[in-house]
mmCIF file of C-alpha atoms and ligand atoms in Angstrom:
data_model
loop_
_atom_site.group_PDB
_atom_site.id
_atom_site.type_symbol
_atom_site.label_atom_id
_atom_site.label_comp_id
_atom_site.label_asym_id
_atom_site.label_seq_id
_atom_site.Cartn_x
_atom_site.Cartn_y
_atom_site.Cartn_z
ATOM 1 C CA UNK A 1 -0.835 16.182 -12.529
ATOM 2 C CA UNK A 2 -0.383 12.473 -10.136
ATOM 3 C CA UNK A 3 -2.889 13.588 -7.946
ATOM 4 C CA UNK A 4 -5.316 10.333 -7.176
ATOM 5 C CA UNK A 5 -4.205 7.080 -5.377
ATOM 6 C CA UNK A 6 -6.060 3.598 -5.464
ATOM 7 C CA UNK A 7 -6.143 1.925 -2.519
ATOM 8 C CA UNK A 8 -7.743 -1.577 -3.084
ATOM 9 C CA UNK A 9 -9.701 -2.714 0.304
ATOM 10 C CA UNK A 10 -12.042 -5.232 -0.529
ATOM 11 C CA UNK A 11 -9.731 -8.243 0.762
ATOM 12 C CA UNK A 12 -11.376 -10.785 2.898
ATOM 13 C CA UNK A 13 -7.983 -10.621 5.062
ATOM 14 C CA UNK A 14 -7.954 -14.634 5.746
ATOM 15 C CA UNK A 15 -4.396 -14.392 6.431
ATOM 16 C CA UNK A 16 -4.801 -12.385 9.737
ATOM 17 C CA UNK A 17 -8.156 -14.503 10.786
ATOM 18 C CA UNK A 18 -9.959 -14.460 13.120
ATOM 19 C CA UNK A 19 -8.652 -10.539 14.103
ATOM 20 C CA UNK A 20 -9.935 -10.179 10.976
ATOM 21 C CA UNK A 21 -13.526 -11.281 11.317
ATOM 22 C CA UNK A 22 -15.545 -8.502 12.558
ATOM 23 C CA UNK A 23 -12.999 -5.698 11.351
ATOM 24 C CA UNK A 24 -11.330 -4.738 8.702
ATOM 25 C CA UNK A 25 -7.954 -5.942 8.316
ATOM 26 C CA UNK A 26 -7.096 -2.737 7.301
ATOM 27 C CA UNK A 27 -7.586 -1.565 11.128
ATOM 28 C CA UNK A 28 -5.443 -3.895 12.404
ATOM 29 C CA UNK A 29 -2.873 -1.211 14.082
ATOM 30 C CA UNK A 30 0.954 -0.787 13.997
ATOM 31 C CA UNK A 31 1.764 0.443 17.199
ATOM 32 C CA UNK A 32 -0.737 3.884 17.316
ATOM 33 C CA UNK A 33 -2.183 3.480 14.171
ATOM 34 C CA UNK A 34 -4.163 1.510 12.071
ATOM 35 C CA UNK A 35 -2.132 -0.105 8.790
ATOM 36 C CA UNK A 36 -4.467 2.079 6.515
ATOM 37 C CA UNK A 37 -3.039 5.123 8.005
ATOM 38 C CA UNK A 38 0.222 4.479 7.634
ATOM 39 C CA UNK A 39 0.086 3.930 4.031
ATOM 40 C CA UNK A 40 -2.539 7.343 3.014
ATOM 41 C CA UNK A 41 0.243 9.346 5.007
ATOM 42 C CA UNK A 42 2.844 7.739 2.505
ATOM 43 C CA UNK A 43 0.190 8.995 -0.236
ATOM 44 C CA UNK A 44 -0.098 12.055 1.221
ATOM 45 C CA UNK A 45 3.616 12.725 1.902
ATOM 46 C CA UNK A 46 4.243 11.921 -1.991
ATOM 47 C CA UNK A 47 1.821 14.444 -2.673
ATOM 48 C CA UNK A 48 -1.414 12.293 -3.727
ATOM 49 C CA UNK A 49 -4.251 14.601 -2.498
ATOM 50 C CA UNK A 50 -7.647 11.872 -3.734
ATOM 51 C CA UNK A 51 -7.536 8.699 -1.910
ATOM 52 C CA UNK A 52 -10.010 6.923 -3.993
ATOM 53 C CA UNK A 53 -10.917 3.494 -1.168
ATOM 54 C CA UNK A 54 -11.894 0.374 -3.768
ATOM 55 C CA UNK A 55 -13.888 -1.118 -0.818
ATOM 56 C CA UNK A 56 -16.368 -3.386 0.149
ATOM 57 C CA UNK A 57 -19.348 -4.457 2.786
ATOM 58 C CA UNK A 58 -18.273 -4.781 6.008
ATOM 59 C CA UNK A 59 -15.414 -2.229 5.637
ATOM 60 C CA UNK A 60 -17.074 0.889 6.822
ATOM 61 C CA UNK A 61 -14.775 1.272 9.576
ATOM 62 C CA UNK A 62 -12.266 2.242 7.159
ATOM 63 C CA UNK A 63 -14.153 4.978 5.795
ATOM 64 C CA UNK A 64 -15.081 6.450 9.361
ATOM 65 C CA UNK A 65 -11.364 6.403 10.153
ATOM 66 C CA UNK A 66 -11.074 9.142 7.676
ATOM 67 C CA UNK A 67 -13.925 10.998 8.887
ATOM 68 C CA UNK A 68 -14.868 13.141 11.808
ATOM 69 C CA UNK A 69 -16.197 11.853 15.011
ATOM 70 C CA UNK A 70 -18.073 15.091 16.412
ATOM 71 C CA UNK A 71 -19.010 13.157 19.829
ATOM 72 C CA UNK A 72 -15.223 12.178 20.179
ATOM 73 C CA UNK A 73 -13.768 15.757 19.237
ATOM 74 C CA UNK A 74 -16.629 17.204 22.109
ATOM 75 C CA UNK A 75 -15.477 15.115 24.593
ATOM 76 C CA UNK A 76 -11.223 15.774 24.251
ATOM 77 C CA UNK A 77 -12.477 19.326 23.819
ATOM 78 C CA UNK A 78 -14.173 20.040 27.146
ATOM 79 C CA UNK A 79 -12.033 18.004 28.471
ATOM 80 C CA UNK A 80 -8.804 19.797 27.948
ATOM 81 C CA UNK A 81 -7.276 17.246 26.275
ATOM 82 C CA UNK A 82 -5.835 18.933 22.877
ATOM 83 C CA UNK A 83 -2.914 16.355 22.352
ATOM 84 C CA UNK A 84 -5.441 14.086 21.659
ATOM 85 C CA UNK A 85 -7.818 15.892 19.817
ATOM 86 C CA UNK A 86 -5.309 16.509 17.017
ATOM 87 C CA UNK A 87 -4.417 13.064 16.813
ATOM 88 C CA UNK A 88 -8.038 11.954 16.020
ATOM 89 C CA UNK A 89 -8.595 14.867 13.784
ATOM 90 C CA UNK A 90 -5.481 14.741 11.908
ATOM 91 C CA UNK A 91 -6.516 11.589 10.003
ATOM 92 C CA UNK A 92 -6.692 13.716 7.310
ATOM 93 C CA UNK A 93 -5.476 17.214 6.019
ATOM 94 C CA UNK A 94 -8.360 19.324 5.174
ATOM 95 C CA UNK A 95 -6.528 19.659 1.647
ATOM 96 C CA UNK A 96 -7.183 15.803 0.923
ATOM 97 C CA UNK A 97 -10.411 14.162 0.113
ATOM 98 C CA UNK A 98 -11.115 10.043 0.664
ATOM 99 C CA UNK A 99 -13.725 8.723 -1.659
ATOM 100 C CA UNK A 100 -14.832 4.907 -2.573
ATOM 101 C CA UNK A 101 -16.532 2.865 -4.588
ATOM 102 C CA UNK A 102 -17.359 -0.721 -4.186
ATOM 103 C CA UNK A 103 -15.916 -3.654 -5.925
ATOM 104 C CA UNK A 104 -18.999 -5.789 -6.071
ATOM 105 C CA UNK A 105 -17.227 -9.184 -6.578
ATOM 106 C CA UNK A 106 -13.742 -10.502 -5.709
ATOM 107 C CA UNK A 107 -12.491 -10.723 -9.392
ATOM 108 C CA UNK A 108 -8.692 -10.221 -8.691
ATOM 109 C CA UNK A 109 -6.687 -6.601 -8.197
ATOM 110 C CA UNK A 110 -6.926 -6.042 -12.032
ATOM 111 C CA UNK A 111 -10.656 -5.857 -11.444
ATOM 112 C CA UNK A 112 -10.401 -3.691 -8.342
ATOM 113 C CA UNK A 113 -8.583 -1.019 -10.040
ATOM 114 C CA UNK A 114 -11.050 -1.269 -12.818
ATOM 115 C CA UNK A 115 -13.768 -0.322 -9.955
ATOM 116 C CA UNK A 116 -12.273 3.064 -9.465
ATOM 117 C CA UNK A 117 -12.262 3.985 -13.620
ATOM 118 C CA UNK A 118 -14.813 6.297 -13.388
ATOM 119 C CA UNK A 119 -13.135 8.455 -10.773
ATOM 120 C CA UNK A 120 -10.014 8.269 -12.376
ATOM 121 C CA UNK A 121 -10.972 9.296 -15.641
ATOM 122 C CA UNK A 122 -8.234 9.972 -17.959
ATOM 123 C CA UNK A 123 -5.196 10.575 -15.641
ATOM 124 C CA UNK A 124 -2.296 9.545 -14.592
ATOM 125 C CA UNK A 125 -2.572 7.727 -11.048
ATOM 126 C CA UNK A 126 -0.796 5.441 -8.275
ATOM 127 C CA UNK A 127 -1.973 1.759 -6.817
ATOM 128 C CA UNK A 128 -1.008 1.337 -3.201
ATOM 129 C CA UNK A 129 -1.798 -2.025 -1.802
ATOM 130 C CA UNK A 130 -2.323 -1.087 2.073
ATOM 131 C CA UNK A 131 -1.024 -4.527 3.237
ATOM 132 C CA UNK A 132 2.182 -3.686 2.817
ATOM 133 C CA UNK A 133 4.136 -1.037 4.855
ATOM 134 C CA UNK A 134 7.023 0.406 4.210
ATOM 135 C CA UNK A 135 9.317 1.815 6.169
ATOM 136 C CA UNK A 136 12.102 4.129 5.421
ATOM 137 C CA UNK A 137 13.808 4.835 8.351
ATOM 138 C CA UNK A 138 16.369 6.829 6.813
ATOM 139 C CA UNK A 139 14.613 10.222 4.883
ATOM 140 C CA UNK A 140 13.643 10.201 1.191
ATOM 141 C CA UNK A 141 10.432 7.945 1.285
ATOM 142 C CA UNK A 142 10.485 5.233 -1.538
ATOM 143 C CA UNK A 143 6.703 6.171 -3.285
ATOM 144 C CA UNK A 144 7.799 9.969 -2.793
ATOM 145 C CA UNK A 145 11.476 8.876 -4.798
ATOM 146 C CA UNK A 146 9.060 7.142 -7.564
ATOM 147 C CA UNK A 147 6.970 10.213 -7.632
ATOM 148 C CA UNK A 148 9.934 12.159 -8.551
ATOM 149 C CA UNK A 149 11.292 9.642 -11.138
ATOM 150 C CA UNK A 150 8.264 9.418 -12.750
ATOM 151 C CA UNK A 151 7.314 13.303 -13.008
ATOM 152 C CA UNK A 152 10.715 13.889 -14.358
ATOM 153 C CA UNK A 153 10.835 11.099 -17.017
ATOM 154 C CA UNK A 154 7.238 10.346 -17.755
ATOM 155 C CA UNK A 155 7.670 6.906 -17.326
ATOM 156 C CA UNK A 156 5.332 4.549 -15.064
ATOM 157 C CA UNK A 157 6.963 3.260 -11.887
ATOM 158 C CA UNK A 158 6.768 -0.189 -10.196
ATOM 159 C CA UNK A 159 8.391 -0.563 -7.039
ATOM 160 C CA UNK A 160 10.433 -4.339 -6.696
ATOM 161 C CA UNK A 161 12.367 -5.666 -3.844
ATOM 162 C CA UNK A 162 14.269 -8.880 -4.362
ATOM 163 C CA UNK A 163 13.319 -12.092 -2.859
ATOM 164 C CA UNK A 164 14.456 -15.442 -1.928
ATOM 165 C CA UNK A 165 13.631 -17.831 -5.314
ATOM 166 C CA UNK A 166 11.766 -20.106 -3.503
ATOM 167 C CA UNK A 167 9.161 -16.990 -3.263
ATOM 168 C CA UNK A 168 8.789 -15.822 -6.482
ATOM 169 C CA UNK A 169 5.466 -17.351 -6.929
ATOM 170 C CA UNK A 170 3.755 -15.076 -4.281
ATOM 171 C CA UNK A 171 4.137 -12.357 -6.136
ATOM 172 C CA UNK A 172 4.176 -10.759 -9.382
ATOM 173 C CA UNK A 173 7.728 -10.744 -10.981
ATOM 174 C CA UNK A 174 9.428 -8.303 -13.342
ATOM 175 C CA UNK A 175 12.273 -8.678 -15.873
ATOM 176 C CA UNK A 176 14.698 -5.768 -16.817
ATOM 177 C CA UNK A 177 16.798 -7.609 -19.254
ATOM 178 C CA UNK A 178 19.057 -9.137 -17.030
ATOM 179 C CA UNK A 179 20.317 -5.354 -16.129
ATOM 180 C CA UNK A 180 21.140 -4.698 -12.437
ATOM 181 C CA UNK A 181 18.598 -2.243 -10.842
ATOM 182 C CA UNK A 182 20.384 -0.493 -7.602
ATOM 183 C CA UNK A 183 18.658 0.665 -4.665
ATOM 184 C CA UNK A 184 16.673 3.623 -5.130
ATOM 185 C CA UNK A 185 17.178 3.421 -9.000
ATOM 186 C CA UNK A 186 14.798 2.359 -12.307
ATOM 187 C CA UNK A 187 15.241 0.177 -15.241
ATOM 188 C CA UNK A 188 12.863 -0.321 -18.037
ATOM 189 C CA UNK A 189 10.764 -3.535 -18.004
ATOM 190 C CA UNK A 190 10.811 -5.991 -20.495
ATOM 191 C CA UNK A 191 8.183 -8.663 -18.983
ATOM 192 C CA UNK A 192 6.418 -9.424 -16.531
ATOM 193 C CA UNK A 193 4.437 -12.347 -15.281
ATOM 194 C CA UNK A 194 2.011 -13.422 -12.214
ATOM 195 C CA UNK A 195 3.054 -15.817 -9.532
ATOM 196 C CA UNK A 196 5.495 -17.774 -12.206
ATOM 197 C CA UNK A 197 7.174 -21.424 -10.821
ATOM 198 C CA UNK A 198 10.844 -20.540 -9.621
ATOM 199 C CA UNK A 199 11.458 -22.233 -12.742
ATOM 200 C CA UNK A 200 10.165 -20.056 -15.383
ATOM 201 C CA UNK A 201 10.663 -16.721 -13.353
ATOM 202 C CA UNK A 202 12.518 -14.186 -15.602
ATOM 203 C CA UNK A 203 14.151 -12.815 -11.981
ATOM 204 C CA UNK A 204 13.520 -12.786 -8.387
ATOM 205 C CA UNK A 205 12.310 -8.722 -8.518
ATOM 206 C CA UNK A 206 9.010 -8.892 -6.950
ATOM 207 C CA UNK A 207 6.037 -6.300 -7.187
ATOM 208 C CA UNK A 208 5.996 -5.085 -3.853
ATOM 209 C CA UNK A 209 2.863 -3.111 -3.975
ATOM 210 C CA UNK A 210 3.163 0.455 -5.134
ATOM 211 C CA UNK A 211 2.365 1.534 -8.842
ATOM 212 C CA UNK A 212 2.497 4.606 -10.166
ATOM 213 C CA UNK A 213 0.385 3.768 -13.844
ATOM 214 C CA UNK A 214 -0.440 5.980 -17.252
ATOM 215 C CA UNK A 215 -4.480 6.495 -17.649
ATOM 216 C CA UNK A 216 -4.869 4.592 -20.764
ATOM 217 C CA UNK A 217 -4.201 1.297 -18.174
ATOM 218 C CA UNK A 218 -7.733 1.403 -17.424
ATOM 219 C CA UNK A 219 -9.008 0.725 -20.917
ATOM 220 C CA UNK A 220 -6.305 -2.109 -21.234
ATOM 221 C CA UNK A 221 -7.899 -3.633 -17.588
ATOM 222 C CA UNK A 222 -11.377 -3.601 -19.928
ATOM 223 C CA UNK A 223 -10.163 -5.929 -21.750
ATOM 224 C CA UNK A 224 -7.751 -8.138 -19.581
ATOM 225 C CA UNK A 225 -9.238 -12.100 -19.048
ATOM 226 C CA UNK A 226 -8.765 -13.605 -15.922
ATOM 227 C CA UNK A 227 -5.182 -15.142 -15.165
ATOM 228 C CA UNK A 228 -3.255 -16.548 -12.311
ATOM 229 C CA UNK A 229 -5.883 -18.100 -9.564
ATOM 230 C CA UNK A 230 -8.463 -17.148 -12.266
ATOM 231 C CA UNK A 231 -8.303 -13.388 -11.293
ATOM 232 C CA UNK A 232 -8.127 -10.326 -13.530
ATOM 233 C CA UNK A 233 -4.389 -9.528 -12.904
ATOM 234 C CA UNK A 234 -3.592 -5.839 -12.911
ATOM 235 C CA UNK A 235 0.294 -7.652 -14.135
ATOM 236 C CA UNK A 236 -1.278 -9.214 -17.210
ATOM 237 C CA UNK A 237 -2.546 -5.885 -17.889
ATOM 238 C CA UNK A 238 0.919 -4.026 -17.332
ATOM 239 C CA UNK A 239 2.601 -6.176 -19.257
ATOM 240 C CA UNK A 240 0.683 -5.394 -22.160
ATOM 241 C CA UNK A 241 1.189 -1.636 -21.529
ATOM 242 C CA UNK A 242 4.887 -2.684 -21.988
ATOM 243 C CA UNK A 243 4.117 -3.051 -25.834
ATOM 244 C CA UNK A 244 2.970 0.471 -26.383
ATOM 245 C CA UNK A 245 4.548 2.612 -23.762
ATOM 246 C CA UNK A 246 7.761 1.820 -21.658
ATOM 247 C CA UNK A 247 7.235 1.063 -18.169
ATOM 248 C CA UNK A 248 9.843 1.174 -15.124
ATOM 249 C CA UNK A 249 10.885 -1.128 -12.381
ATOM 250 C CA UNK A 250 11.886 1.339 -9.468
ATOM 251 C CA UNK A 251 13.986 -0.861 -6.620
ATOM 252 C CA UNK A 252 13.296 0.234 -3.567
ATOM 253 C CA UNK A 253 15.950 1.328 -0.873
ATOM 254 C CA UNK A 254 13.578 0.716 2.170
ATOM 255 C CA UNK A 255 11.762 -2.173 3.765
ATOM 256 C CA UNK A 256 8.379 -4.068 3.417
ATOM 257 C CA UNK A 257 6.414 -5.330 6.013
ATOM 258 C CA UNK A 258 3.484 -7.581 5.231
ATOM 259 C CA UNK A 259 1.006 -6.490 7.136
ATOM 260 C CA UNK A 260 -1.477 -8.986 5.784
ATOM 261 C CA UNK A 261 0.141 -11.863 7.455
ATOM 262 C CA UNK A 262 0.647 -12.396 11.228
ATOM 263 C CA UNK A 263 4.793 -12.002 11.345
ATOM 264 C CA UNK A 264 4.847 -9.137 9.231
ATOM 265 C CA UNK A 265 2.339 -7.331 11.484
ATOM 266 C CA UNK A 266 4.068 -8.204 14.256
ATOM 267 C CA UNK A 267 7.758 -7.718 12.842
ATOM 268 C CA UNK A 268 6.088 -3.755 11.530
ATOM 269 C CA UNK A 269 5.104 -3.496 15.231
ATOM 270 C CA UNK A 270 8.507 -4.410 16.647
ATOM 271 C CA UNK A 271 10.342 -2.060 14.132
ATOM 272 C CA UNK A 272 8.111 0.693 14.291
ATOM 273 C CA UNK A 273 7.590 0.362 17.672
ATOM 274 C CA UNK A 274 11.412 0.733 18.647
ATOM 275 C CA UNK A 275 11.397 4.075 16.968
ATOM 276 C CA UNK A 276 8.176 5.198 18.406
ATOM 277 C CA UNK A 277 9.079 8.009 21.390
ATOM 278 C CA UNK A 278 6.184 6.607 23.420
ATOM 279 C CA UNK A 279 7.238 3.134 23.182
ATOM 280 C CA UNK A 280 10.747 2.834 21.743
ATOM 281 C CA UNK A 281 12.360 2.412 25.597
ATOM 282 C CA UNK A 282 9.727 0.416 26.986
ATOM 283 C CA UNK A 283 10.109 -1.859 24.047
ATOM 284 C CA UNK A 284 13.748 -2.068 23.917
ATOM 285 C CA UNK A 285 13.859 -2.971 27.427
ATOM 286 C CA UNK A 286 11.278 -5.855 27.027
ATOM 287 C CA UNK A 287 12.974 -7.598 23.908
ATOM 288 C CA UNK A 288 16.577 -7.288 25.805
ATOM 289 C CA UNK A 289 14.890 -9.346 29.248
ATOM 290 C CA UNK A 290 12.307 -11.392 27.238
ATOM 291 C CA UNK A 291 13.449 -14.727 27.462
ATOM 292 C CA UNK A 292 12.015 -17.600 25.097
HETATM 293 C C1 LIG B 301 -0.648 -8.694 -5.619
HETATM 294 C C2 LIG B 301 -0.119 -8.508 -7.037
HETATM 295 C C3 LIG B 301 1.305 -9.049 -7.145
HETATM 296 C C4 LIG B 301 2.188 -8.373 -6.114
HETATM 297 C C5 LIG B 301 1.580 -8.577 -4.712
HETATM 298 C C6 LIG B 301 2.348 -7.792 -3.663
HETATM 299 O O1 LIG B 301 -0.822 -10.066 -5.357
HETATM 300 O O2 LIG B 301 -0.974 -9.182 -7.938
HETATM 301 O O3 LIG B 301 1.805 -8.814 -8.440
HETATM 302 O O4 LIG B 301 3.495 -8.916 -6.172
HETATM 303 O O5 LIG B 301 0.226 -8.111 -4.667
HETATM 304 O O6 LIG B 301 1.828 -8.083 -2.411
HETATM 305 P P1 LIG B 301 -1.675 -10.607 -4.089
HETATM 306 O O7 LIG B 301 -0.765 -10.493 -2.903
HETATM 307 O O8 LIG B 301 -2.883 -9.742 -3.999
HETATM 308 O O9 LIG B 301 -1.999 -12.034 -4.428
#
């Protein structure tokens, strides 16, 4: 059963300072919603029913999101305003639960999974780093498709998007042999390293942000020393799952926005926004006049 989803939340968010300062980055919205929502619905439309929130002080905002706001609900009540009412209460389908736990130091994502081993327990589980949004505009979502591919072969899923070379150290790259991985297809991983020099990069396929991971990760994490930027890196730790179990790279067919920098907020905003029936004409209409 891929039931729980890690969502890592303890960032600082420097890259989006100062909106960042007082909340969350997290809350920062894309048009109507804040960027955590968009990515539990994701969870929740792949059928991940325990958001487990790695979190930290200062983020309770996040957690209240998720929760209900009796005074709020009143108010939209009496006042006859049901539209809204939904909206605020349908944060969250009564069948899912949100739970966190606290990553007491910044010790790198390896660590922040780590934080959420006792929750996890044995099973089988997804990563979802909220800064990045994805949007498929057209049907099958991409974490749903991994879902799939990894309840009918067994096999862990990472989703990669390919970038420019001169990028491949912001992210964590993957090598399939050389093999080409199509759209919305897998290929078995044969390494995998951390923020690598375009030099030594085995590919340009970078970890975009959505895992789907066998249990026994956890105890591997135990025992993983720090790495790139002197962080326990959740990539040293996959590739040494890559010894014992086969892992997949899963390329996705849709597109990232990163929502933990300034243009990829914006550019999420723009694209979502177009599409958005309460803004999509107003919008349109703007970008056609704006003149720069
Ligand atoms: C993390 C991962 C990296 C991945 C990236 C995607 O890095 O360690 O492998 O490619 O997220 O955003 P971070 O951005 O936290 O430095």
């Amino acid at each position: 059963m891929l039931t729980k989803v890690v969502i890592p939340v303890a960032g600082l968010g420097t890259r989006v300072l100062p909106a960042s300062k007082a909340i969350p980055k997290e809350m920062l919205t894309v048009v109507d919603k804040p960027v955590i929502q968009h990515v539990v619905e994701e969870a929740i439309e792949a059928g991940f029913r325990e958001i487990i929130l790695v979190t930290r002080s200062g983020k309770q905002a996040i957690e209240d999101h998720f929760d209900h706001h009796y005074e709020l609900e009143h108010e939209l009540t009496r006042k006859g305003k049901h539209e809204l009412r939904a909206a605020v209460n349908d944060t969250l389908p009564d069948d899912v639960e949100v739970v966190s736990v606290r990553q007491p130091q910044a010790l790198g994502l390896g660590h922040a999974v780590l934080c959420a081993q006792h929750i996890v327990g044995g099973d089988d589980f997804a990563v979802i780093l909220p800064d990045m949004v994805i949007d498929n505009p057209d049907g099958l979502r991409d974490l749903s498709a991994m879902a799939e591919r990894y309840r009918s072969s067994g096999k862990g899923q990472i989703m990669v998007e390919s970038v420019p070379e001169e990028q491949v150290q912001r992210y964590g790259i993957v090598d399939c042999g050389g093999t080409t991985v199509g759209a919305g297809e897998s290929a078995e991983i044969r390494g995998m390293v951390e923020k690598p020099d375009p030099q030594d990069a085995p590919s340009n396929l970078a970890i975009v942000g959505r895992y789907i991971l066998p249990g026994k990760i956890m105890s591997l994490l135990e025992n993983t020393a720090p790495g790139a930027g002197g962080e326990i890196q959740l990539t040293d730790a996959l590739l040494e799952l890559t010894r014992e179990t086969p892992l997949e790279a899963y390329n996705m067919r849709g597109r990232v926005y990163d929502c933990g920098n300034k243009a990829g907020l914006l550019q999420a905003n723009i694209a979502l926004g177009l599409r958005h029936p309460e803004t999509g004409e107003a919008l349109r209409e703007f970008l056609t006049e704006y003149k720069w």
